[in-house]
Amino acid sequence: MRPLIAPSILSADFSRLAEEAAVVSEGDGGADWLHVDVMDAHFVPNLTLGLPVVKSLLGATDTPLDCHLMIDDPDRWAPGYAEAGVHNVTVHVEAAKNPVMLAKDLRAAGAKAGLSIKPGTPLEPYVEILKHYDTLLVMSVEPGFGGQKFMPDVLDKVRTARRLVDTGHLTLLVEIDGGISADTVEAAAEAGVDCFVAGSAVYGADDPGRAVRALRDQVVSAAPHRWAP
């Protein structure tokens, strides 16, 4: 396993999504996942895109989609993304009414199930729930807008999650989203992250594909005990 880099299309050109997906995914060192932020202007104060656009993107790329649903009532809406063919569907613990049943529904529909927590949400009350999930997405900014500054305090939650995984209490990927760049990715790697979501650090670069490879190289260098062959 190598560290996963998931460019966030929130920072891409929405008028050219197929091309923007391709430019970060080419070659062996390309993106592992494409991160898709779905916002409903209710759970978060911004509105982005929904299932119809996700279905179009699924038809335009072979790179697995990692859909982060920042929406109300994910129990109702999230399974549709799994049924459409999304690889990993992440919901917020703050919004889910029955997160255990929702994880089962997502898996039954063919997707990996992800659970996200906001920066101010503690991890410990949800450890038992996380036993039903495949991914923990730790938000390192307040959800709702791209381009925010990384919040280093959340790395304590990453370290806790890493310990729980390494000791066998949980079996999941630890993912981080928010402010990930060349300046912050090494601290996240050292804390124990497996999957790194990066928006402007990738799509704001002159060569987005090279930016993906550079971030992965930084992760490997920062935590060689985990990633070195």
CSV table of C-alpha atoms in Angstrom, one decimal:
chain,number,residue,atom,x,y,z
A,1,MET,CA,0.0,0.0,0.0
A,2,ARG,CA,1.2,3.5,-0.8
A,3,PRO,CA,-0.1,6.8,0.7
A,4,LEU,CA,-3.2,7.9,-1.1
A,5,ILE,CA,-3.5,11.3,-2.7
A,6,ALA,CA,-7.0,12.5,-3.4
A,7,PRO,CA,-7.1,15.8,-5.4
A,8,SER,CA,-10.2,17.8,-4.5
A,9,ILE,CA,-12.2,18.9,-7.6
A,10,LEU,CA,-13.6,21.7,-5.5
A,11,SER,CA,-10.5,23.6,-6.6
A,12,ALA,CA,-10.8,22.5,-10.2
A,13,ASP,CA,-12.4,24.2,-13.2
A,14,PHE,CA,-16.0,23.0,-13.1
A,15,SER,CA,-16.5,23.7,-16.7
A,16,ARG,CA,-13.8,21.2,-17.6
A,17,LEU,CA,-14.2,18.5,-15.0
A,18,ALA,CA,-13.4,15.6,-17.3
A,19,GLU,CA,-10.1,17.2,-18.3
A,20,GLU,CA,-9.3,18.3,-14.8
A,21,ALA,CA,-9.8,14.7,-13.6
A,22,ALA,CA,-7.5,13.4,-16.3
A,23,VAL,CA,-4.7,15.8,-15.7
A,24,VAL,CA,-4.2,14.6,-12.1
A,25,SER,CA,-4.7,10.9,-12.8
A,26,GLU,CA,-2.3,10.1,-15.6
A,27,GLY,CA,0.6,7.6,-15.1
A,28,ASP,CA,1.5,5.3,-12.2
A,29,GLY,CA,2.1,8.3,-9.9
A,30,GLY,CA,-1.3,9.9,-10.5
A,31,ALA,CA,-4.1,10.5,-8.1
A,32,ASP,CA,-5.4,7.5,-6.2
A,33,TRP,CA,-8.9,8.9,-5.7
A,34,LEU,CA,-10.7,12.0,-6.8
A,35,HIS,CA,-12.3,13.8,-3.9
A,36,VAL,CA,-15.7,15.3,-4.6
A,37,ASP,CA,-17.2,17.7,-2.1
A,38,VAL,CA,-21.0,17.6,-2.1
A,39,MET,CA,-22.5,20.6,-0.2
A,40,ASP,CA,-26.2,21.4,0.2
A,41,ALA,CA,-26.2,25.0,1.6
A,42,HIS,CA,-27.9,23.6,4.7
A,43,PHE,CA,-25.4,21.4,6.6
A,44,VAL,CA,-22.7,23.8,5.4
A,45,PRO,CA,-23.3,27.4,4.1
A,46,ASN,CA,-22.1,26.6,0.5
A,47,LEU,CA,-23.7,24.9,-2.5
A,48,THR,CA,-21.6,22.8,-4.9
A,49,LEU,CA,-22.8,19.9,-6.9
A,50,GLY,CA,-24.9,16.7,-6.5
A,51,LEU,CA,-25.5,13.3,-7.8
A,52,PRO,CA,-26.2,14.2,-11.5
A,53,VAL,CA,-22.7,15.7,-11.8
A,54,VAL,CA,-21.2,12.8,-9.9
A,55,LYS,CA,-22.8,10.4,-12.3
A,56,SER,CA,-21.3,12.3,-15.3
A,57,LEU,CA,-17.9,12.3,-13.7
A,58,LEU,CA,-18.1,8.6,-13.1
A,59,GLY,CA,-18.5,8.2,-16.8
A,60,ALA,CA,-15.5,10.4,-17.6
A,61,THR,CA,-12.8,8.9,-15.4
A,62,ASP,CA,-11.6,5.5,-14.2
A,63,THR,CA,-10.1,7.1,-11.0
A,64,PRO,CA,-12.2,6.0,-8.0
A,65,LEU,CA,-14.4,8.8,-6.6
A,66,ASP,CA,-14.2,9.7,-3.0
A,67,CYS,CA,-17.5,11.6,-2.3
A,68,HIS,CA,-17.6,13.7,0.9
A,69,LEU,CA,-21.3,14.5,1.6
A,70,MET,CA,-21.6,17.7,3.6
A,71,ILE,CA,-25.4,17.4,3.6
A,72,ASP,CA,-28.4,17.1,5.8
A,73,ASP,CA,-30.2,13.7,6.0
A,74,PRO,CA,-27.3,11.6,4.6
A,75,ASP,CA,-29.3,8.5,5.7
A,76,ARG,CA,-31.7,9.3,2.9
A,77,TRP,CA,-29.3,10.6,0.2
A,78,ALA,CA,-26.0,8.9,0.6
A,79,PRO,CA,-26.9,5.4,-0.6
A,80,GLY,CA,-27.7,6.9,-4.1
A,81,TYR,CA,-24.0,7.8,-4.5
A,82,ALA,CA,-23.0,4.2,-3.6
A,83,GLU,CA,-25.5,2.8,-6.1
A,84,ALA,CA,-24.2,5.1,-8.8
A,85,GLY,CA,-20.7,3.6,-8.5
A,86,VAL,CA,-18.8,5.9,-6.1
A,87,HIS,CA,-15.9,4.1,-4.5
A,88,ASN,CA,-16.0,5.7,-1.1
A,89,VAL,CA,-19.0,7.6,0.3
A,90,THR,CA,-18.3,9.7,3.4
A,91,VAL,CA,-21.0,11.2,5.6
A,92,HIS,CA,-20.8,13.4,8.7
A,93,VAL,CA,-21.4,11.9,12.1
A,94,GLU,CA,-23.0,15.3,13.0
A,95,ALA,CA,-25.7,14.8,10.4
A,96,ALA,CA,-26.3,11.0,10.3
A,97,LYS,CA,-29.3,9.8,12.3
A,98,ASN,CA,-28.3,6.2,12.3
A,99,PRO,CA,-24.7,6.0,11.3
A,100,VAL,CA,-24.3,2.2,11.9
A,101,MET,CA,-27.3,1.4,9.6
A,102,LEU,CA,-26.1,3.9,7.1
A,103,ALA,CA,-22.6,2.3,6.9
A,104,LYS,CA,-24.4,-1.1,6.3
A,105,ASP,CA,-26.5,0.5,3.5
A,106,LEU,CA,-23.5,2.0,1.8
A,107,ARG,CA,-21.6,-1.2,1.9
A,108,ALA,CA,-24.6,-3.2,0.6
A,109,ALA,CA,-24.8,-0.8,-2.3
A,110,GLY,CA,-21.2,-1.5,-3.2
A,111,ALA,CA,-19.2,1.4,-1.7
A,112,LYS,CA,-16.7,1.8,1.0
A,113,ALA,CA,-18.3,3.7,4.0
A,114,GLY,CA,-16.6,6.8,5.4
A,115,LEU,CA,-17.4,8.8,8.5
A,116,SER,CA,-16.2,12.4,8.8
A,117,ILE,CA,-15.9,14.5,11.9
A,118,LYS,CA,-15.6,18.3,12.1
A,119,PRO,CA,-12.6,20.0,13.8
A,120,GLY,CA,-14.5,20.5,17.0
A,121,THR,CA,-16.1,17.1,17.2
A,122,PRO,CA,-14.2,14.6,19.5
A,123,LEU,CA,-13.2,11.2,18.2
A,124,GLU,CA,-13.7,9.1,21.3
A,125,PRO,CA,-17.5,9.0,21.5
A,126,TYR,CA,-17.6,7.4,18.0
A,127,VAL,CA,-15.0,4.7,18.2
A,128,GLU,CA,-17.6,1.9,18.4
A,129,ILE,CA,-19.5,3.4,15.5
A,130,LEU,CA,-16.2,3.5,13.5
A,131,LYS,CA,-15.9,-0.3,13.7
A,132,HIS,CA,-18.6,-0.3,11.0
A,133,TYR,CA,-16.7,2.1,8.7
A,134,ASP,CA,-13.9,1.8,6.2
A,135,THR,CA,-12.6,5.4,6.3
A,136,LEU,CA,-12.3,8.1,9.0
A,137,LEU,CA,-12.2,11.5,7.5
A,138,VAL,CA,-10.7,14.1,9.9
A,139,MET,CA,-11.5,17.6,8.9
A,140,SER,CA,-8.6,20.0,9.4
A,141,VAL,CA,-10.7,23.0,8.4
A,142,GLU,CA,-14.4,23.9,9.1
A,143,PRO,CA,-16.3,22.2,6.3
A,144,GLY,CA,-18.0,24.4,3.6
A,145,PHE,CA,-15.3,26.2,1.7
A,146,GLY,CA,-12.0,25.4,0.1
A,147,GLY,CA,-8.7,27.3,0.6
A,148,GLN,CA,-8.9,27.5,4.4
A,149,LYS,CA,-5.9,27.4,6.7
A,150,PHE,CA,-4.9,24.1,8.2
A,151,MET,CA,-5.8,23.5,11.8
A,152,PRO,CA,-2.9,21.5,13.4
A,153,ASP,CA,-4.8,20.7,16.6
A,154,VAL,CA,-6.8,18.1,14.8
A,155,LEU,CA,-3.7,16.0,14.4
A,156,ASP,CA,-4.3,14.7,18.0
A,157,LYS,CA,-7.4,13.0,16.7
A,158,VAL,CA,-5.3,11.5,13.8
A,159,ARG,CA,-2.8,10.2,16.3
A,160,THR,CA,-5.5,8.6,18.4
A,161,ALA,CA,-7.1,7.0,15.3
A,162,ARG,CA,-3.7,5.7,14.1
A,163,ARG,CA,-3.1,4.0,17.5
A,164,LEU,CA,-6.5,2.4,17.4
A,165,VAL,CA,-5.8,1.1,13.9
A,166,ASP,CA,-2.3,-0.1,14.7
A,167,THR,CA,-3.5,-1.9,17.8
A,168,GLY,CA,-6.3,-3.6,15.9
A,169,HIS,CA,-9.2,-1.8,17.6
A,170,LEU,CA,-10.2,-0.3,14.2
A,171,THR,CA,-9.8,-1.4,10.6
A,172,LEU,CA,-10.0,1.7,8.4
A,173,LEU,CA,-8.1,4.3,6.4
A,174,VAL,CA,-7.4,7.6,8.2
A,175,GLU,CA,-8.0,10.5,5.8
A,176,ILE,CA,-7.5,14.2,6.2
A,177,ASP,CA,-9.1,17.1,4.4
A,178,GLY,CA,-8.4,20.8,4.7
A,179,GLY,CA,-5.4,23.0,4.1
A,180,ILE,CA,-3.2,20.1,2.9
A,181,SER,CA,-0.2,21.4,1.0
A,182,ALA,CA,3.6,21.1,0.8
A,183,ASP,CA,3.8,23.0,4.1
A,184,THR,CA,1.4,20.8,6.1
A,185,VAL,CA,1.4,17.3,4.5
A,186,GLU,CA,4.5,16.1,6.4
A,187,ALA,CA,3.0,16.8,9.8
A,188,ALA,CA,-0.2,15.0,8.7
A,189,ALA,CA,1.9,12.1,7.5
A,190,GLU,CA,3.9,11.9,10.7
A,191,ALA,CA,0.6,11.8,12.7
A,192,GLY,CA,-0.5,8.7,10.8
A,193,VAL,CA,-2.7,9.8,7.9
A,194,ASP,CA,-3.2,7.3,5.1
A,195,CYS,CA,-5.1,9.4,2.5
A,196,PHE,CA,-4.5,13.1,1.9
A,197,VAL,CA,-7.1,15.4,0.3
A,198,ALA,CA,-5.5,18.4,-1.5
A,199,GLY,CA,-7.4,21.0,-3.4
A,200,SER,CA,-5.6,24.3,-4.3
A,201,ALA,CA,-2.2,22.7,-3.6
A,202,VAL,CA,-2.9,20.5,-6.6
A,203,TYR,CA,-5.2,22.4,-8.9
A,204,GLY,CA,-3.4,25.7,-8.2
A,205,ALA,CA,-0.1,24.3,-9.3
A,206,ASP,CA,1.4,24.9,-12.8
A,207,ASP,CA,1.5,21.1,-13.2
A,208,PRO,CA,-1.2,19.4,-11.2
A,209,GLY,CA,0.0,15.9,-12.0
A,210,ARG,CA,3.5,16.7,-10.8
A,211,ALA,CA,2.0,18.3,-7.6
A,212,VAL,CA,0.3,15.0,-6.8
A,213,ARG,CA,3.5,13.1,-7.2
A,214,ALA,CA,5.4,15.7,-5.1
A,215,LEU,CA,2.9,15.4,-2.2
A,216,ARG,CA,3.2,11.6,-2.2
A,217,ASP,CA,7.0,11.8,-2.2
A,218,GLN,CA,6.8,14.2,0.8
A,219,VAL,CA,4.6,11.8,2.7
A,220,VAL,CA,6.9,8.8,2.1
A,221,SER,CA,9.9,10.9,3.2
A,222,ALA,CA,8.1,12.1,6.3
A,223,ALA,CA,7.1,8.6,7.4
A,224,PRO,CA,9.5,6.2,5.8
A,225,HIS,CA,8.8,3.5,8.5
A,226,ARG,CA,5.2,3.2,7.1
A,227,TRP,CA,5.8,3.6,3.4
A,228,ALA,CA,9.3,2.6,2.5
A,229,PRO,CA,9.4,-0.6,0.5
